[in-house]
Amino acid sequence: MSKLVDKEIVAKKMPSRIIRNQIFKGLFFLSTLFGLLVLGVLFYRIITQGIGYIDLDFFQNFASRRPENAGIKAAFIGTIWLMVVVAPVSLILGVGTAIYLEEYAKKNKFTSFIKLNISNLAGVPSIVFGLLGLTIFVRAMALERSVLAAGLTMSLLVLPVIIVASQEAIRSVPKELREASFAMGATKWQTVLKVVLPASIPGILTGGILALSRAIGETAPLIVIGIPMFVAFLPKTIMDTFTVLPMQIYNWTSRPQAEFQDLAAAGILVMLVLLIVMNSIAVFIRNHFQKRY
Amino acid sequence: MPRGNDKEYSVQQMIIEKRLKKKNHFNFEKLIPGLLLLTAVLSVLTTIGIVFTLIFETFIFFDRVSIIEFLTNKKWYPFSATNASFGIMPLVVGTLKITGIAAIVAVPIGLATAIYLSEYASEKARRVIKPILEVLAGIPTIVYGFFALTFVTPILKQMIPSLETFNALSPGIVVGIMITPMVASLSEDAMSSVPRSIREGAFALGATKLETTIKVILPAAVSGITASVVLALSRAIGETMIVSVAGGSTPNASFDVTSSIQTMTAYIVQVSTGDAGYQTTIYYSIYAVGMTLFLFTLFMNLFAQFITRKFKEEY
């Protein structure tokens, strides 16, 4: 009775406790494997289904009602056009905001309001950005269904990603670097431009590439602003209409014929390869250029 | 002074030039914070733009369809020429069905993954598995939609013969798969931030890893875990392409998961790809539906932020 620990009871319970630990460890591991398994199945399915359609013609042909003639020329070039608008707009706005918040903003209510606002903006469903784009860019500013209207909508959508990534990159630049620059007589802006930004460029670029890959795969906002899915020409200026890869894939997926489903798989394959290349570049930049202070 | 051109500079000229430069510099230096503030304000303007756009167009919609009908009517037949009815309920039920199924998939698997990565996995395993989960999180949703329609639905059909081609089950499961990495990675962050010393304390008392995890780590990280689940479910509510591709377009308020449904997002897609003219009642209805969707996700995001701030454990 006076014993604090009854060794017999502990010894009796120990094996079952250890076994239970092992069983759950296995369960947790299996759950982790589930995600990897799904990824494997997904890639396997899409590669086996789509690889047969990928040849030079697939990149050189426009969309067609006959599956054997259909290609992704308009969608592929359109995606590049979209990037031409999204990359500069979102980078300038995002990095500017990040510099303001990290280097210039005073700690007051307004600043914390901006921060709260950015984190809430990140949680707004992408389709709601489409409604914003439809009202403001397509109707009010009369940009119609142009590359520009779509690009501006997408830029606003990915803005929070770039802001947060740039903020983290700027924050990781040590204070000593700034102080040294000030001590040399540099002004605040000179310090930001020539010391802080160069040191945080790898982080900013990584975030920028991830944001762009998000923009490449987004479909919903473009559907809402009315970007067409069946386009047989290329845009000449940013005021022309166009289509992008995920729109083309959506169009093929929603057709009942099996051939179009295979085409969709081929389109997905092209898009995934593009995304993997971009992500690899991001990882490469992160691993090779990012300094740890 | 080495200069690139062969112009002669008098010292006085140089001083004047330098002074001028300094003056310009001064102005520039003052201009910069204003310009940067402008970019920061733009993100606020985006939010204001979203809110005002939704409110403005929704009000026009409520001019034509009463808000009471919108909230209480149990039928959503917007395209009926003679007997159109706009009751949001079926769309909300469709959305919640998808979210519920997604939660059933994502919460246990996501949590178990987080526990494995944070408590059991070796540093090496973690370094391999985490990037793969990031890839899973970065796959465009249209790809998941394709996967749901052409892979998951046929498999489910073999198990449940009465399953319709478009149903709630398949997209629900796939949305769950989509948000699993989000639950896993955010929960793992919460669990990893529980300090080592607390774990060691439990081990020193003779607890197994499982006991430590369930009785010490999970309670300590509960706020972060809850926030991760709420954020992930808010993502599931706003998910568009998976449900548009594999969920169908039949708004109904039943809780049957084998039949075709329509979510709020899928309705907006249906109208946007259809030929409803500008300024028709149907055109304005997508803003009312968008507003409902926006409110749902906004409250969930604010709730998640509230939990993290209110119940933050400081060590």
JSON list of C-alpha atoms in Angstrom, two decimals, chain A residues 128-260:
[
{"chain": "A", "resi": 128, "resn": "VAL", "atom": "CA", "xyz": [-14.50, 35.30, -55.39]},
{"chain": "A", "resi": 129, "resn": "PHE", "atom": "CA", "xyz": [-11.46, 37.00, -56.95]},
{"chain": "A", "resi": 130, "resn": "GLY", "atom": "CA", "xyz": [-13.08, 36.10, -60.25]},
{"chain": "A", "resi": 131, "resn": "LEU", "atom": "CA", "xyz": [-16.23, 38.00, -59.26]},
{"chain": "A", "resi": 132, "resn": "LEU", "atom": "CA", "xyz": [-14.05, 41.00, -58.33]},
{"chain": "A", "resi": 133, "resn": "GLY", "atom": "CA", "xyz": [-12.26, 40.82, -61.67]},
{"chain": "A", "resi": 134, "resn": "LEU", "atom": "CA", "xyz": [-15.54, 40.50, -63.55]},
{"chain": "A", "resi": 135, "resn": "THR", "atom": "CA", "xyz": [-16.98, 43.65, -61.97]},
{"chain": "A", "resi": 136, "resn": "ILE", "atom": "CA", "xyz": [-13.89, 45.85, -61.77]},
{"chain": "A", "resi": 137, "resn": "PHE", "atom": "CA", "xyz": [-11.60, 44.86, -64.65]},
{"chain": "A", "resi": 138, "resn": "VAL", "atom": "CA", "xyz": [-13.96, 43.32, -67.21]},
{"chain": "A", "resi": 139, "resn": "ARG", "atom": "CA", "xyz": [-16.98, 45.62, -66.76]},
{"chain": "A", "resi": 140, "resn": "ALA", "atom": "CA", "xyz": [-16.03, 48.86, -64.96]},
{"chain": "A", "resi": 141, "resn": "MET", "atom": "CA", "xyz": [-12.62, 49.32, -66.61]},
{"chain": "A", "resi": 142, "resn": "ALA", "atom": "CA", "xyz": [-13.95, 47.79, -69.84]},
{"chain": "A", "resi": 143, "resn": "LEU", "atom": "CA", "xyz": [-10.91, 45.57, -70.36]},
{"chain": "A", "resi": 144, "resn": "GLU", "atom": "CA", "xyz": [-13.23, 42.84, -71.67]},
{"chain": "A", "resi": 145, "resn": "ARG", "atom": "CA", "xyz": [-11.94, 39.26, -71.63]},
{"chain": "A", "resi": 146, "resn": "SER", "atom": "CA", "xyz": [-8.36, 40.31, -72.29]},
{"chain": "A", "resi": 147, "resn": "VAL", "atom": "CA", "xyz": [-4.99, 39.04, -71.17]},
{"chain": "A", "resi": 148, "resn": "LEU", "atom": "CA", "xyz": [-4.72, 42.21, -69.10]},
{"chain": "A", "resi": 149, "resn": "ALA", "atom": "CA", "xyz": [-8.02, 41.70, -67.23]},
{"chain": "A", "resi": 150, "resn": "ALA", "atom": "CA", "xyz": [-7.13, 38.08, -66.47]},
{"chain": "A", "resi": 151, "resn": "GLY", "atom": "CA", "xyz": [-3.57, 39.01, -65.50]},
{"chain": "A", "resi": 152, "resn": "LEU", "atom": "CA", "xyz": [-4.64, 41.73, -63.08]},
{"chain": "A", "resi": 153, "resn": "THR", "atom": "CA", "xyz": [-7.20, 39.41, -61.45]},
{"chain": "A", "resi": 154, "resn": "MET", "atom": "CA", "xyz": [-4.56, 36.69, -61.06]},
{"chain": "A", "resi": 155, "resn": "SER", "atom": "CA", "xyz": [-2.02, 39.20, -59.71]},
{"chain": "A", "resi": 156, "resn": "LEU", "atom": "CA", "xyz": [-4.38, 40.18, -56.90]},
{"chain": "A", "resi": 157, "resn": "LEU", "atom": "CA", "xyz": [-5.03, 36.49, -56.19]},
{"chain": "A", "resi": 158, "resn": "VAL", "atom": "CA", "xyz": [-1.35, 35.56, -55.75]},
{"chain": "A", "resi": 159, "resn": "LEU", "atom": "CA", "xyz": [-0.37, 38.83, -54.08]},
{"chain": "A", "resi": 160, "resn": "PRO", "atom": "CA", "xyz": [-0.61, 37.50, -50.48]},
{"chain": "A", "resi": 161, "resn": "VAL", "atom": "CA", "xyz": [1.75, 34.60, -51.33]},
{"chain": "A", "resi": 162, "resn": "ILE", "atom": "CA", "xyz": [4.41, 36.99, -52.64]},
{"chain": "A", "resi": 163, "resn": "ILE", "atom": "CA", "xyz": [3.96, 39.45, -49.78]},
{"chain": "A", "resi": 164, "resn": "VAL", "atom": "CA", "xyz": [4.37, 36.79, -47.10]},
{"chain": "A", "resi": 165, "resn": "ALA", "atom": "CA", "xyz": [7.39, 35.17, -48.81]},
{"chain": "A", "resi": 166, "resn": "SER", "atom": "CA", "xyz": [9.07, 38.56, -49.36]},
{"chain": "A", "resi": 167, "resn": "GLN", "atom": "CA", "xyz": [8.38, 39.62, -45.77]},
{"chain": "A", "resi": 168, "resn": "GLU", "atom": "CA", "xyz": [10.07, 36.48, -44.49]},
{"chain": "A", "resi": 169, "resn": "ALA", "atom": "CA", "xyz": [13.04, 36.98, -46.82]},
{"chain": "A", "resi": 170, "resn": "ILE", "atom": "CA", "xyz": [13.47, 40.62, -45.77]},
{"chain": "A", "resi": 171, "resn": "ARG", "atom": "CA", "xyz": [13.07, 39.77, -42.10]},
{"chain": "A", "resi": 172, "resn": "SER", "atom": "CA", "xyz": [15.85, 37.17, -42.28]},
{"chain": "A", "resi": 173, "resn": "VAL", "atom": "CA", "xyz": [18.40, 39.83, -43.30]},
{"chain": "A", "resi": 174, "resn": "PRO", "atom": "CA", "xyz": [20.27, 40.54, -40.05]},
{"chain": "A", "resi": 175, "resn": "LYS", "atom": "CA", "xyz": [20.09, 43.93, -38.45]},
{"chain": "A", "resi": 176, "resn": "GLU", "atom": "CA", "xyz": [23.88, 44.28, -38.44]},
{"chain": "A", "resi": 177, "resn": "LEU", "atom": "CA", "xyz": [23.92, 44.49, -42.24]},
{"chain": "A", "resi": 178, "resn": "ARG", "atom": "CA", "xyz": [21.56, 47.46, -42.16]},
{"chain": "A", "resi": 179, "resn": "GLU", "atom": "CA", "xyz": [23.45, 49.15, -39.34]},
{"chain": "A", "resi": 180, "resn": "ALA", "atom": "CA", "xyz": [26.71, 48.75, -41.23]},
{"chain": "A", "resi": 181, "resn": "SER", "atom": "CA", "xyz": [25.13, 50.38, -44.26]},
{"chain": "A", "resi": 182, "resn": "PHE", "atom": "CA", "xyz": [23.80, 53.26, -42.18]},
{"chain": "A", "resi": 183, "resn": "ALA", "atom": "CA", "xyz": [27.21, 53.66, -40.57]},
{"chain": "A", "resi": 184, "resn": "MET", "atom": "CA", "xyz": [28.70, 54.10, -44.04]},
{"chain": "A", "resi": 185, "resn": "GLY", "atom": "CA", "xyz": [26.39, 57.06, -44.49]},
{"chain": "A", "resi": 186, "resn": "ALA", "atom": "CA", "xyz": [23.79, 55.37, -46.69]},
{"chain": "A", "resi": 187, "resn": "THR", "atom": "CA", "xyz": [20.23, 56.63, -46.55]},
{"chain": "A", "resi": 188, "resn": "LYS", "atom": "CA", "xyz": [17.35, 54.34, -45.70]},
{"chain": "A", "resi": 189, "resn": "TRP", "atom": "CA", "xyz": [16.33, 53.75, -49.32]},
{"chain": "A", "resi": 190, "resn": "GLN", "atom": "CA", "xyz": [19.94, 53.19, -50.38]},
{"chain": "A", "resi": 191, "resn": "THR", "atom": "CA", "xyz": [20.22, 50.58, -47.63]},
{"chain": "A", "resi": 192, "resn": "VAL", "atom": "CA", "xyz": [17.00, 48.88, -48.68]},
{"chain": "A", "resi": 193, "resn": "LEU", "atom": "CA", "xyz": [17.90, 48.91, -52.38]},
{"chain": "A", "resi": 194, "resn": "LYS", "atom": "CA", "xyz": [21.56, 47.98, -52.16]},
{"chain": "A", "resi": 195, "resn": "VAL", "atom": "CA", "xyz": [21.84, 45.89, -48.99]},
{"chain": "A", "resi": 196, "resn": "VAL", "atom": "CA", "xyz": [18.50, 44.45, -47.90]},
{"chain": "A", "resi": 197, "resn": "LEU", "atom": "CA", "xyz": [16.99, 43.59, -51.30]},
{"chain": "A", "resi": 198, "resn": "PRO", "atom": "CA", "xyz": [20.09, 41.89, -52.75]},
{"chain": "A", "resi": 199, "resn": "ALA", "atom": "CA", "xyz": [20.37, 39.80, -49.59]},
{"chain": "A", "resi": 200, "resn": "SER", "atom": "CA", "xyz": [16.71, 38.78, -49.73]},
{"chain": "A", "resi": 201, "resn": "ILE", "atom": "CA", "xyz": [16.43, 38.21, -53.49]},
{"chain": "A", "resi": 202, "resn": "PRO", "atom": "CA", "xyz": [16.66, 34.39, -53.30]},
{"chain": "A", "resi": 203, "resn": "GLY", "atom": "CA", "xyz": [13.75, 34.23, -50.84]},
{"chain": "A", "resi": 204, "resn": "ILE", "atom": "CA", "xyz": [11.71, 36.68, -52.87]},
{"chain": "A", "resi": 205, "resn": "LEU", "atom": "CA", "xyz": [12.35, 34.79, -56.12]},
{"chain": "A", "resi": 206, "resn": "THR", "atom": "CA", "xyz": [11.41, 31.48, -54.52]},
{"chain": "A", "resi": 207, "resn": "GLY", "atom": "CA", "xyz": [8.13, 32.97, -53.30]},
{"chain": "A", "resi": 208, "resn": "GLY", "atom": "CA", "xyz": [7.56, 34.60, -56.67]},
{"chain": "A", "resi": 209, "resn": "ILE", "atom": "CA", "xyz": [8.01, 31.37, -58.58]},
{"chain": "A", "resi": 210, "resn": "LEU", "atom": "CA", "xyz": [5.67, 29.51, -56.22]},
{"chain": "A", "resi": 211, "resn": "ALA", "atom": "CA", "xyz": [3.09, 32.28, -56.66]},
{"chain": "A", "resi": 212, "resn": "LEU", "atom": "CA", "xyz": [3.43, 32.09, -60.44]},
{"chain": "A", "resi": 213, "resn": "SER", "atom": "CA", "xyz": [2.96, 28.33, -60.40]},
{"chain": "A", "resi": 214, "resn": "ARG", "atom": "CA", "xyz": [-0.21, 28.87, -58.40]},
{"chain": "A", "resi": 215, "resn": "ALA", "atom": "CA", "xyz": [-1.38, 31.34, -61.07]},
{"chain": "A", "resi": 216, "resn": "ILE", "atom": "CA", "xyz": [-0.60, 28.84, -63.84]},
{"chain": "A", "resi": 217, "resn": "GLY", "atom": "CA", "xyz": [-2.87, 26.21, -62.32]},
{"chain": "A", "resi": 218, "resn": "GLU", "atom": "CA", "xyz": [-5.80, 28.42, -61.28]},
{"chain": "A", "resi": 219, "resn": "THR", "atom": "CA", "xyz": [-8.95, 27.96, -63.31]},
{"chain": "A", "resi": 220, "resn": "ALA", "atom": "CA", "xyz": [-11.93, 29.24, -61.35]},
{"chain": "A", "resi": 221, "resn": "PRO", "atom": "CA", "xyz": [-11.35, 33.03, -61.52]},
{"chain": "A", "resi": 222, "resn": "LEU", "atom": "CA", "xyz": [-10.71, 32.84, -65.27]},
{"chain": "A", "resi": 223, "resn": "ILE", "atom": "CA", "xyz": [-13.96, 30.97, -65.82]},
{"chain": "A", "resi": 224, "resn": "VAL", "atom": "CA", "xyz": [-15.84, 33.66, -63.91]},
{"chain": "A", "resi": 225, "resn": "ILE", "atom": "CA", "xyz": [-14.35, 36.56, -65.85]},
{"chain": "A", "resi": 226, "resn": "GLY", "atom": "CA", "xyz": [-15.38, 34.73, -69.01]},
{"chain": "A", "resi": 227, "resn": "ILE", "atom": "CA", "xyz": [-12.08, 33.65, -70.60]},
{"chain": "A", "resi": 228, "resn": "PRO", "atom": "CA", "xyz": [-13.09, 31.42, -73.52]},
{"chain": "A", "resi": 229, "resn": "MET", "atom": "CA", "xyz": [-12.18, 27.71, -73.61]},
{"chain": "A", "resi": 230, "resn": "PHE", "atom": "CA", "xyz": [-12.17, 27.18, -77.34]},
{"chain": "A", "resi": 231, "resn": "VAL", "atom": "CA", "xyz": [-9.68, 29.51, -79.01]},
{"chain": "A", "resi": 232, "resn": "ALA", "atom": "CA", "xyz": [-8.06, 28.98, -82.38]},
{"chain": "A", "resi": 233, "resn": "PHE", "atom": "CA", "xyz": [-5.81, 32.03, -82.57]},
{"chain": "A", "resi": 234, "resn": "LEU", "atom": "CA", "xyz": [-3.01, 33.64, -80.59]},
{"chain": "A", "resi": 235, "resn": "PRO", "atom": "CA", "xyz": [-3.29, 37.01, -78.82]},
{"chain": "A", "resi": 236, "resn": "LYS", "atom": "CA", "xyz": [-1.32, 39.84, -80.45]},
{"chain": "A", "resi": 237, "resn": "THR", "atom": "CA", "xyz": [-1.51, 42.37, -77.62]},
{"chain": "A", "resi": 238, "resn": "ILE", "atom": "CA", "xyz": [-2.47, 42.18, -73.97]},
{"chain": "A", "resi": 239, "resn": "MET", "atom": "CA", "xyz": [-5.88, 43.58, -74.93]},
{"chain": "A", "resi": 240, "resn": "ASP", "atom": "CA", "xyz": [-6.77, 40.45, -76.95]},
{"chain": "A", "resi": 241, "resn": "THR", "atom": "CA", "xyz": [-8.69, 37.50, -75.61]},
{"chain": "A", "resi": 242, "resn": "PHE", "atom": "CA", "xyz": [-6.97, 34.18, -75.08]},
{"chain": "A", "resi": 243, "resn": "THR", "atom": "CA", "xyz": [-7.12, 30.88, -73.21]},
{"chain": "A", "resi": 244, "resn": "VAL", "atom": "CA", "xyz": [-4.79, 29.07, -70.81]},
{"chain": "A", "resi": 245, "resn": "LEU", "atom": "CA", "xyz": [-3.79, 25.46, -70.07]},
{"chain": "A", "resi": 246, "resn": "PRO", "atom": "CA", "xyz": [-6.17, 24.74, -67.17]},
{"chain": "A", "resi": 247, "resn": "MET", "atom": "CA", "xyz": [-9.12, 26.17, -69.14]},
{"chain": "A", "resi": 248, "resn": "GLN", "atom": "CA", "xyz": [-8.30, 23.91, -72.07]},
{"chain": "A", "resi": 249, "resn": "ILE", "atom": "CA", "xyz": [-7.98, 20.94, -69.70]},
{"chain": "A", "resi": 250, "resn": "TYR", "atom": "CA", "xyz": [-11.33, 21.77, -68.09]},
{"chain": "A", "resi": 251, "resn": "ASN", "atom": "CA", "xyz": [-12.93, 21.94, -71.51]},
{"chain": "A", "resi": 252, "resn": "TRP", "atom": "CA", "xyz": [-11.57, 18.54, -72.52]},
{"chain": "A", "resi": 253, "resn": "THR", "atom": "CA", "xyz": [-12.37, 16.95, -69.15]},
{"chain": "A", "resi": 254, "resn": "SER", "atom": "CA", "xyz": [-16.01, 18.00, -69.31]},
{"chain": "A", "resi": 255, "resn": "ARG", "atom": "CA", "xyz": [-16.55, 16.29, -72.67]},
{"chain": "A", "resi": 256, "resn": "PRO", "atom": "CA", "xyz": [-17.93, 12.77, -72.45]},
{"chain": "A", "resi": 257, "resn": "GLN", "atom": "CA", "xyz": [-15.80, 11.14, -75.21]},
{"chain": "A", "resi": 258, "resn": "ALA", "atom": "CA", "xyz": [-12.87, 9.07, -73.97]},
{"chain": "A", "resi": 259, "resn": "GLU", "atom": "CA", "xyz": [-10.49, 10.59, -76.53]},
{"chain": "A", "resi": 260, "resn": "PHE", "atom": "CA", "xyz": [-10.97, 14.03, -75.05]}
]
